[in-house]
Tab-separated table of C-alpha atoms and ligand atoms in Angstrom:
chain	number	residue	atom	x	y	z
A	578	MET	CA	-37.042	31.131	-63.341
A	579	SER	CA	-34.412	33.202	-61.549
A	580	ARG	CA	-34.445	36.942	-61.934
A	581	PRO	CA	-31.272	37.210	-64.084
A	582	ARG	CA	-32.503	34.375	-66.296
A	583	PHE	CA	-35.902	35.965	-66.662
A	584	LEU	CA	-34.276	39.273	-67.641
A	585	ALA	CA	-32.031	37.557	-70.206
A	586	ALA	CA	-35.023	35.751	-71.727
A	587	LEU	CA	-37.002	38.968	-71.899
A	588	LEU	CA	-34.161	40.799	-73.618
A	589	THR	CA	-33.730	37.998	-76.135
A	590	ALA	CA	-37.433	37.980	-76.922
A	591	VAL	CA	-37.529	41.740	-77.442
A	592	PHE	CA	-34.391	41.718	-79.578
A	593	VAL	CA	-35.619	38.858	-81.776
A	594	GLY	CA	-38.977	40.537	-82.103
A	595	PHE	CA	-37.422	43.779	-83.315
A	596	THR	CA	-35.055	41.982	-85.668
A	597	ALA	CA	-37.692	39.757	-87.276
A	598	GLY	CA	-40.447	42.346	-87.267
A	599	GLY	CA	-38.621	44.947	-89.266
A	600	GLY	CA	-41.174	47.563	-90.253
A	601	GLY	CA	-39.469	50.837	-89.517
A	602	PRO	CA	-36.212	52.072	-90.970
A	603	LEU	CA	-34.475	51.835	-87.563
A	604	SER	CA	-35.323	49.644	-84.596
A	605	LEU	CA	-33.847	50.411	-81.202
A	606	ALA	CA	-34.566	48.500	-78.000
A	607	ILE	CA	-33.759	50.025	-74.628
A	608	LEU	CA	-34.534	48.120	-71.432
A	609	THR	CA	-33.739	49.203	-67.893
A	610	ASP	CA	-33.958	47.081	-64.777
A	611	SER	CA	-33.221	49.753	-62.187
A	612	GLU	CA	-34.252	47.605	-59.245
A	613	ASN	CA	-31.592	44.920	-59.642
A	614	ASN	CA	-29.116	46.309	-62.088
A	615	PRO	CA	-28.510	50.011	-62.576
A	616	SER	CA	-26.909	49.559	-65.989
A	617	THR	CA	-28.902	50.119	-69.171
A	618	PHE	CA	-29.165	47.462	-71.873
A	619	THR	CA	-29.130	48.864	-75.364
A	620	SER	CA	-29.619	46.833	-78.550
A	621	ALA	CA	-29.303	48.616	-81.899
A	622	VAL	CA	-30.713	46.641	-84.868
A	623	LYS	CA	-29.286	47.038	-88.372
A	624	PHE	CA	-31.430	48.991	-90.825
A	625	ASP	CA	-32.273	49.189	-94.505
A	626	ILE	CA	-29.881	51.236	-96.621
A	627	VAL	CA	-30.386	49.131	-99.765
A	628	ALA	CA	-32.600	50.388	-102.605
A	629	PRO	CA	-35.230	48.079	-104.112
A	630	THR	CA	-34.552	46.363	-107.433
A	631	VAL	CA	-36.880	46.389	-110.458
A	632	THR	CA	-36.306	42.813	-111.633
A	633	ALA	CA	-38.720	42.839	-114.589
A	634	SER	CA	-41.105	45.134	-116.420
A	635	VAL	CA	-43.229	45.011	-119.537
A	636	ILE	CA	-45.881	47.180	-121.182
A	637	SER	CA	-48.876	45.529	-122.780
A	638	LYS	CA	-52.092	46.641	-124.424
A	639	THR	CA	-55.374	46.176	-122.502
A	640	PRO	CA	-56.667	43.469	-122.622
A	641	GLN	CA	-54.018	41.167	-123.948
A	642	TYR	CA	-52.087	37.976	-123.903
A	643	THR	CA	-48.988	38.921	-125.911
A	644	PRO	CA	-47.105	41.814	-124.239
A	645	GLY	CA	-44.517	44.289	-125.536
A	646	TYR	CA	-46.635	46.023	-128.189
A	647	ILE	CA	-49.037	48.972	-128.196
A	648	ARG	CA	-50.655	51.144	-130.875
A	649	GLN	CA	-51.230	54.873	-131.108
A	650	ALA	CA	-54.378	55.947	-129.185
A	651	GLY	CA	-54.483	52.461	-127.655
A	652	THR	CA	-54.713	51.754	-123.933
A	653	TYR	CA	-52.006	49.889	-122.069
A	654	TYR	CA	-50.800	48.661	-118.685
A	655	ILE	CA	-47.300	48.861	-117.210
A	656	TYR	CA	-46.260	45.740	-115.253
A	657	ALA	CA	-43.264	45.306	-112.939
A	658	ASN	CA	-41.679	42.988	-110.431
A	659	VAL	CA	-39.801	44.655	-107.572
A	660	THR	CA	-37.819	43.192	-104.672
A	661	ASP	CA	-36.347	44.966	-101.677
A	662	ALA	CA	-33.230	44.094	-99.701
A	663	GLY	CA	-31.779	45.426	-96.439
A	664	ASN	CA	-31.194	44.116	-92.940
A	665	PRO	CA	-34.035	43.799	-92.587
A	666	PRO	CA	-35.669	45.066	-95.839
A	667	SER	CA	-38.018	47.910	-95.037
A	668	GLY	CA	-40.290	46.826	-97.879
A	669	VAL	CA	-41.325	48.332	-101.211
A	670	SER	CA	-43.247	51.544	-100.673
A	671	THR	CA	-43.979	52.973	-104.112
A	672	VAL	CA	-43.435	51.923	-107.735
A	673	THR	CA	-43.906	54.437	-110.544
A	674	ALA	CA	-43.211	54.492	-114.270
A	675	ASP	CA	-42.060	57.306	-116.534
A	676	VAL	CA	-43.867	56.646	-119.831
A	677	SER	CA	-43.758	60.235	-121.052
A	678	THR	CA	-42.196	59.076	-124.343
A	679	ILE	CA	-45.500	57.397	-125.298
A	680	THR	CA	-48.018	59.360	-123.190
A	681	THR	CA	-47.188	63.040	-122.829
A	682	GLY	CA	-46.769	64.223	-119.227
A	683	GLN	CA	-46.929	60.778	-117.616
A	684	THR	CA	-43.632	60.849	-115.738
A	685	ALA	CA	-44.781	59.028	-112.577
A	686	VAL	CA	-47.643	56.613	-113.235
A	687	ALA	CA	-48.351	54.669	-110.014
A	688	LEU	CA	-48.177	50.861	-110.082
A	689	ALA	CA	-50.313	49.069	-107.488
A	690	ALA	CA	-49.277	45.866	-105.719
A	691	GLY	CA	-51.314	42.812	-106.680
A	692	SER	CA	-51.240	39.536	-108.548
A	693	TYR	CA	-51.074	40.002	-112.315
A	694	SER	CA	-50.211	37.857	-115.312
A	695	VAL	CA	-49.444	38.706	-118.914
A	696	GLY	CA	-47.853	36.549	-121.579
A	697	GLY	CA	-47.616	33.682	-119.097
A	698	VAL	CA	-45.441	35.728	-116.689
A	699	SER	CA	-46.568	36.839	-113.218
A	700	TYR	CA	-46.030	40.400	-112.003
A	701	GLY	CA	-46.484	41.936	-108.548
A	702	TYR	CA	-47.227	45.496	-109.694
A	703	ARG	CA	-49.401	47.002	-112.427
A	704	SER	CA	-50.618	50.440	-113.393
A	705	ALA	CA	-54.165	51.477	-114.190
A	706	SER	CA	-54.990	51.793	-117.893
A	707	VAL	CA	-53.006	54.526	-119.664
A	708	THR	CA	-53.776	55.885	-123.149
A	709	ALA	CA	-50.993	56.235	-125.713
A	710	ASN	CA	-50.494	59.457	-127.667
A	711	ASN	CA	-52.288	59.933	-130.970
A	712	PRO	CA	-50.544	60.237	-133.291
A	713	LEU	CA	-47.580	58.143	-132.144
A	714	THR	CA	-45.068	57.073	-134.768
A	715	ALA	CA	-44.374	53.340	-135.002
A	716	GLY	CA	-41.080	52.183	-133.525
A	717	SER	CA	-39.338	51.278	-130.281
A	718	TYR	CA	-39.748	53.568	-127.265
A	719	SER	CA	-37.916	53.612	-123.930
A	720	TYR	CA	-39.481	53.990	-120.509
A	721	SER	CA	-38.300	53.631	-116.907
A	722	VAL	CA	-39.614	52.265	-113.621
A	723	THR	CA	-38.673	53.718	-110.220
A	724	ALA	CA	-39.075	51.811	-106.966
A	725	THR	CA	-38.771	53.342	-103.467
A	726	ASP	CA	-38.686	51.431	-100.172
A	727	ALA	CA	-40.080	52.437	-96.781
A	728	SER	CA	-36.637	53.812	-95.816
A	729	ALA	CA	-36.757	56.185	-98.798
A	730	ASN	CA	-34.077	54.298	-100.739
A	731	SER	CA	-34.878	54.648	-104.433
A	732	ALA	CA	-33.697	53.048	-107.676
A	733	THR	CA	-34.662	53.620	-111.305
A	734	GLN	CA	-34.533	50.938	-113.984
A	735	SER	CA	-34.207	52.717	-117.312
A	736	GLY	CA	-33.782	51.441	-120.854
A	737	LEU	CA	-37.000	49.396	-120.795
A	738	THR	CA	-38.687	49.312	-124.197
A	739	VAL	CA	-42.089	48.883	-125.816
A	740	THR	CA	-42.860	48.652	-129.536
A	741	VAL	CA	-45.503	50.858	-131.125
A	742	ASP	CA	-47.187	49.106	-134.083
A	743	ASN	CA	-49.854	50.983	-136.053
A	744	THR	CA	-50.061	48.586	-139.003
A	745	VAL	CA	-53.302	46.614	-139.173
A	746	PRO	CA	-53.000	42.856	-139.771
A	747	THR	CA	-54.476	41.269	-142.873
A	748	GLY	CA	-55.254	37.746	-143.960
A	749	SER	CA	-52.417	36.539	-146.178
A	750	ALA	CA	-53.063	32.861	-146.981
A	751	ILE	CA	-55.578	30.055	-146.519
A	752	GLN	CA	-54.942	26.350	-147.034
A	753	THR	CA	-56.375	22.981	-146.095
A	754	ALA	CA	-54.594	19.630	-145.865
A	755	ASN	CA	-55.745	16.032	-145.866
A	756	GLY	CA	-54.748	14.563	-142.519
A	757	SER	CA	-56.803	11.418	-142.963
A	758	THR	CA	-57.516	8.874	-145.721
A	759	THR	CA	-59.476	10.674	-148.422
A	760	ALA	CA	-58.508	13.900	-150.178
A	761	GLY	CA	-61.584	15.970	-151.025
A	762	LYS	CA	-63.506	14.708	-147.991
A	763	ALA	CA	-63.728	16.578	-144.642
A	764	GLU	CA	-62.724	14.086	-141.941
A	765	LEU	CA	-61.211	13.737	-138.492
A	766	GLY	CA	-57.575	14.887	-138.666
A	767	ASP	CA	-57.878	17.184	-141.705
A	768	THR	CA	-56.533	20.719	-141.161
A	769	VAL	CA	-57.300	24.323	-142.083
A	770	THR	CA	-54.443	26.834	-141.818
A	771	TYR	CA	-55.324	30.527	-141.510
A	772	THR	CA	-52.270	32.729	-142.080
A	773	PHE	CA	-52.071	36.421	-141.206
A	774	SER	CA	-49.581	39.127	-142.177
A	775	GLU	CA	-48.214	39.184	-138.606
A	776	PRO	CA	-48.754	37.322	-135.305
A	777	ILE	CA	-52.263	37.508	-133.864
A	778	ASP	CA	-52.895	37.864	-130.133
A	779	PRO	CA	-54.494	34.531	-129.145
A	780	GLN	CA	-56.679	36.202	-126.533
A	781	SER	CA	-58.454	38.159	-129.277
A	782	ILE	CA	-59.542	34.848	-130.828
A	783	LEU	CA	-60.650	33.119	-127.614
A	784	ALA	CA	-60.694	34.521	-124.054
A	785	GLY	CA	-57.856	33.076	-122.003
A	786	TRP	CA	-56.225	31.355	-124.975
A	787	THR	CA	-52.409	31.289	-124.831
A	788	GLY	CA	-51.944	29.860	-128.324
A	789	ALA	CA	-51.406	26.295	-127.123
A	790	SER	CA	-53.607	23.595	-128.608
A	791	THR	CA	-57.187	24.031	-127.367
A	792	SER	CA	-60.538	22.446	-128.169
A	793	VAL	CA	-62.956	24.106	-130.599
A	794	VAL	CA	-65.949	23.047	-132.691
A	795	VAL	CA	-65.846	23.412	-136.476
A	796	ARG	CA	-69.099	23.891	-138.335
A	797	ILE	CA	-69.449	23.365	-142.065
A	798	ASN	CA	-72.763	24.798	-143.167
A	799	ASN	CA	-74.417	23.388	-146.249
A	800	ASN	CA	-75.141	25.893	-148.987
A	801	ALA	CA	-75.670	23.826	-152.143
A	802	SER	CA	-72.309	23.685	-153.864
A	803	ILE	CA	-70.546	26.452	-151.918
A	804	ASP	CA	-70.369	25.189	-148.322
A	805	THR	CA	-68.966	27.453	-145.623
A	806	LEU	CA	-66.659	26.641	-142.704
A	807	LEU	CA	-66.854	28.505	-139.373
A	808	VAL	CA	-65.027	27.912	-136.069
A	809	PHE	CA	-66.853	28.006	-132.721
A	810	ASN	CA	-65.722	27.758	-129.099
A	811	ALA	CA	-65.574	24.352	-127.391
A	812	ALA	CA	-69.136	24.749	-126.109
A	813	ASN	CA	-70.273	25.338	-129.719
A	814	THR	CA	-72.099	28.507	-128.619
A	815	THR	CA	-69.925	31.418	-129.794
A	816	GLN	CA	-68.309	31.884	-133.197
A	817	LEU	CA	-64.605	32.730	-133.024
A	818	PRO	CA	-63.241	35.644	-135.079
A	819	LEU	CA	-61.566	33.465	-137.687
A	820	GLY	CA	-64.033	34.751	-140.231
A	821	SER	CA	-65.887	32.806	-142.877
A	822	LEU	CA	-64.290	30.262	-145.199
A	823	ASN	CA	-66.081	29.645	-148.498
A	824	LEU	CA	-64.992	26.141	-149.481
A	825	ARG	CA	-66.119	26.573	-153.126
A	826	GLY	CA	-67.260	22.982	-153.234
A	827	ASP	CA	-70.095	20.659	-152.211
A	828	TYR	CA	-68.411	19.022	-149.220
A	829	LEU	CA	-71.672	17.995	-147.530
A	830	ALA	CA	-75.415	17.912	-148.161
A	831	ALA	CA	-76.486	18.939	-144.647
A	832	ASN	CA	-74.951	21.063	-141.863
A	833	ARG	CA	-72.302	19.164	-139.926
A	834	THR	CA	-70.260	19.858	-136.813
A	835	PHE	CA	-66.764	18.500	-136.200
A	836	GLY	CA	-65.661	17.859	-132.634
A	837	ALA	CA	-68.936	18.672	-130.852
A	838	SER	CA	-68.850	15.031	-129.724
A	839	GLY	CA	-66.238	12.320	-130.057
A	840	THR	CA	-62.749	13.686	-130.699
A	841	ALA	CA	-62.676	17.496	-130.282
A	842	SER	CA	-61.520	19.776	-133.053
A	843	THR	CA	-58.464	21.796	-131.978
A	844	MET	CA	-56.698	25.025	-132.853
A	845	VAL	CA	-53.100	26.020	-132.197
A	846	LEU	CA	-51.144	29.220	-132.817
A	847	SER	CA	-47.925	28.833	-134.816
A	848	GLY	CA	-46.085	31.996	-135.851
A	849	ASN	CA	-48.419	34.018	-138.074
A	850	SER	CA	-50.784	31.062	-138.529
A	851	ILE	CA	-53.674	29.471	-136.674
A	852	ILE	CA	-54.055	25.784	-137.527
A	853	VAL	CA	-57.446	24.135	-136.978
A	854	THR	CA	-57.672	20.330	-136.983
A	855	LEU	CA	-61.071	18.726	-137.555
A	856	GLY	CA	-62.558	16.477	-134.877
A	857	THR	CA	-65.216	13.815	-135.269
A	858	ALA	CA	-67.886	14.642	-137.893
A	859	SER	CA	-71.513	14.664	-136.766
A	860	GLY	CA	-72.656	12.933	-139.934
A	861	THR	CA	-71.779	11.896	-143.482
A	862	THR	CA	-69.808	14.164	-145.777
A	863	ASN	CA	-69.200	14.192	-149.543
A	864	THR	CA	-66.011	13.482	-151.448
A	865	VAL	CA	-65.321	16.377	-153.816
A	866	VAL	CA	-63.320	15.692	-156.980
A	867	THR	CA	-63.494	19.098	-158.668
A	868	ALA	CA	-60.536	21.327	-157.773
A	869	ASN	CA	-61.190	24.917	-156.810
A	870	ASN	CA	-59.799	27.829	-154.797
A	871	MET	CA	-61.357	28.720	-151.452
A	872	THR	CA	-62.113	32.271	-150.357
A	873	TRP	CA	-61.495	33.340	-146.747
A	874	THR	CA	-63.007	36.506	-145.318
A	875	PRO	CA	-61.143	37.326	-142.039
A	876	ALA	CA	-62.915	38.929	-139.056
A	877	ALA	CA	-62.072	42.298	-137.482
A	878	GLY	CA	-62.144	40.656	-134.035
A	879	ALA	CA	-58.691	39.191	-134.703
A	880	LEU	CA	-56.160	41.647	-133.243
A	881	ASP	CA	-52.408	41.875	-133.706
A	882	ARG	CA	-50.068	42.053	-130.698
A	883	ALA	CA	-50.591	45.819	-130.493
A	884	GLY	CA	-54.384	45.590	-130.660
A	885	ASN	CA	-54.896	46.624	-134.287
A	886	ALA	CA	-58.000	45.018	-135.838
A	887	CYS	CA	-57.622	42.714	-138.839
A	888	THR	CA	-58.936	43.888	-142.183
A	889	THR	CA	-61.865	41.926	-143.604
A	890	THR	CA	-60.467	41.897	-147.127
A	891	ALA	CA	-61.061	38.466	-148.644
A	892	VAL	CA	-58.125	36.147	-149.330
A	893	THR	CA	-58.181	33.635	-152.191
A	894	GLU	CA	-56.438	30.304	-151.736
A	895	GLY	CA	-53.070	30.386	-153.452
A	896	GLY	CA	-51.110	27.710	-155.254
A	897	ALA	CA	-52.439	25.173	-157.729
A	898	SER	CA	-56.198	24.654	-157.718
A	899	ASP	CA	-57.027	21.577	-155.674
A	900	VAL	CA	-59.772	19.910	-153.650
A	901	GLU	CA	-59.901	20.661	-149.916
A	902	PHE	CA	-59.268	18.431	-146.926
B	113	LIG	CA1	-49.464	45.331	-136.684
B	114	LIG	CA1	-59.649	14.282	-145.917
B	115	LIG	CA1	-73.267	21.333	-149.990
B	116	LIG	CA1	-58.383	24.343	-153.189
């Protein structure tokens, strides 16, 4: 390669390297070839004068699936997505949140870069656990997130909101329905609908559950003429906090599982309700002809969106007295 060509190639490589590499707020390349050319080559690269943008943020209780709600004295995370622009972007340096409306004095809580997910949405930044004031009146509260890039450009997204909910959920209704051939007989396809006073966070019922249909095992335990229905995880090893359902009838003469083999039982979240559909029965069941009203005792492990524990006050089946399933 000739000398001038070599010099041109070298300059191009250095310039491209500075342009693509970014890094610092200002990149300047100065090359001198005093032997062959006394002139000085100077290449000034554009720099980042554009502030980052907070594209999304949400506050959620810890742990959680459903975001946007906290309770007084509860712990929470702040999530955010931040992008930086510039020519080239110098990159996001710090992200902080002012949550002093819900936690006194916390005007600059640091959010760390990482890979986070809440409510089915991915976020690139999250705070450590923060504890809400106690007391903290229920209602909507504003907070802000500030992002700064490596060139010290800064932008604040204000007007973000989180809802404080201090009202504990309660059981409000319990019903079954015949989804198969015989009313009064527990079979594949029959349903149990547990209804609460407000939406329940699915993750409080089953780790990792989003509320979409998922496999479970239903157990109906024989207790003479007052058999009891419980819901277990898909492995049939851990009872889920859907409480205990007294069927008030002799639906079987020996303990049975539904969905442990064959067709799985399922549960799905729908508004304030969780609907359980029976899978394949492990053995014979009775057909009950005497109408009665069930009694459901909810479990405190069921949490609302803010993390308040459900009361365990029993709920009696409403409507006309009927047989179940
Ligand atoms: Ca509530
Ligand atoms: Ca039935
Ligand atoms: Ca029985
Ligand atoms: Ca009934």
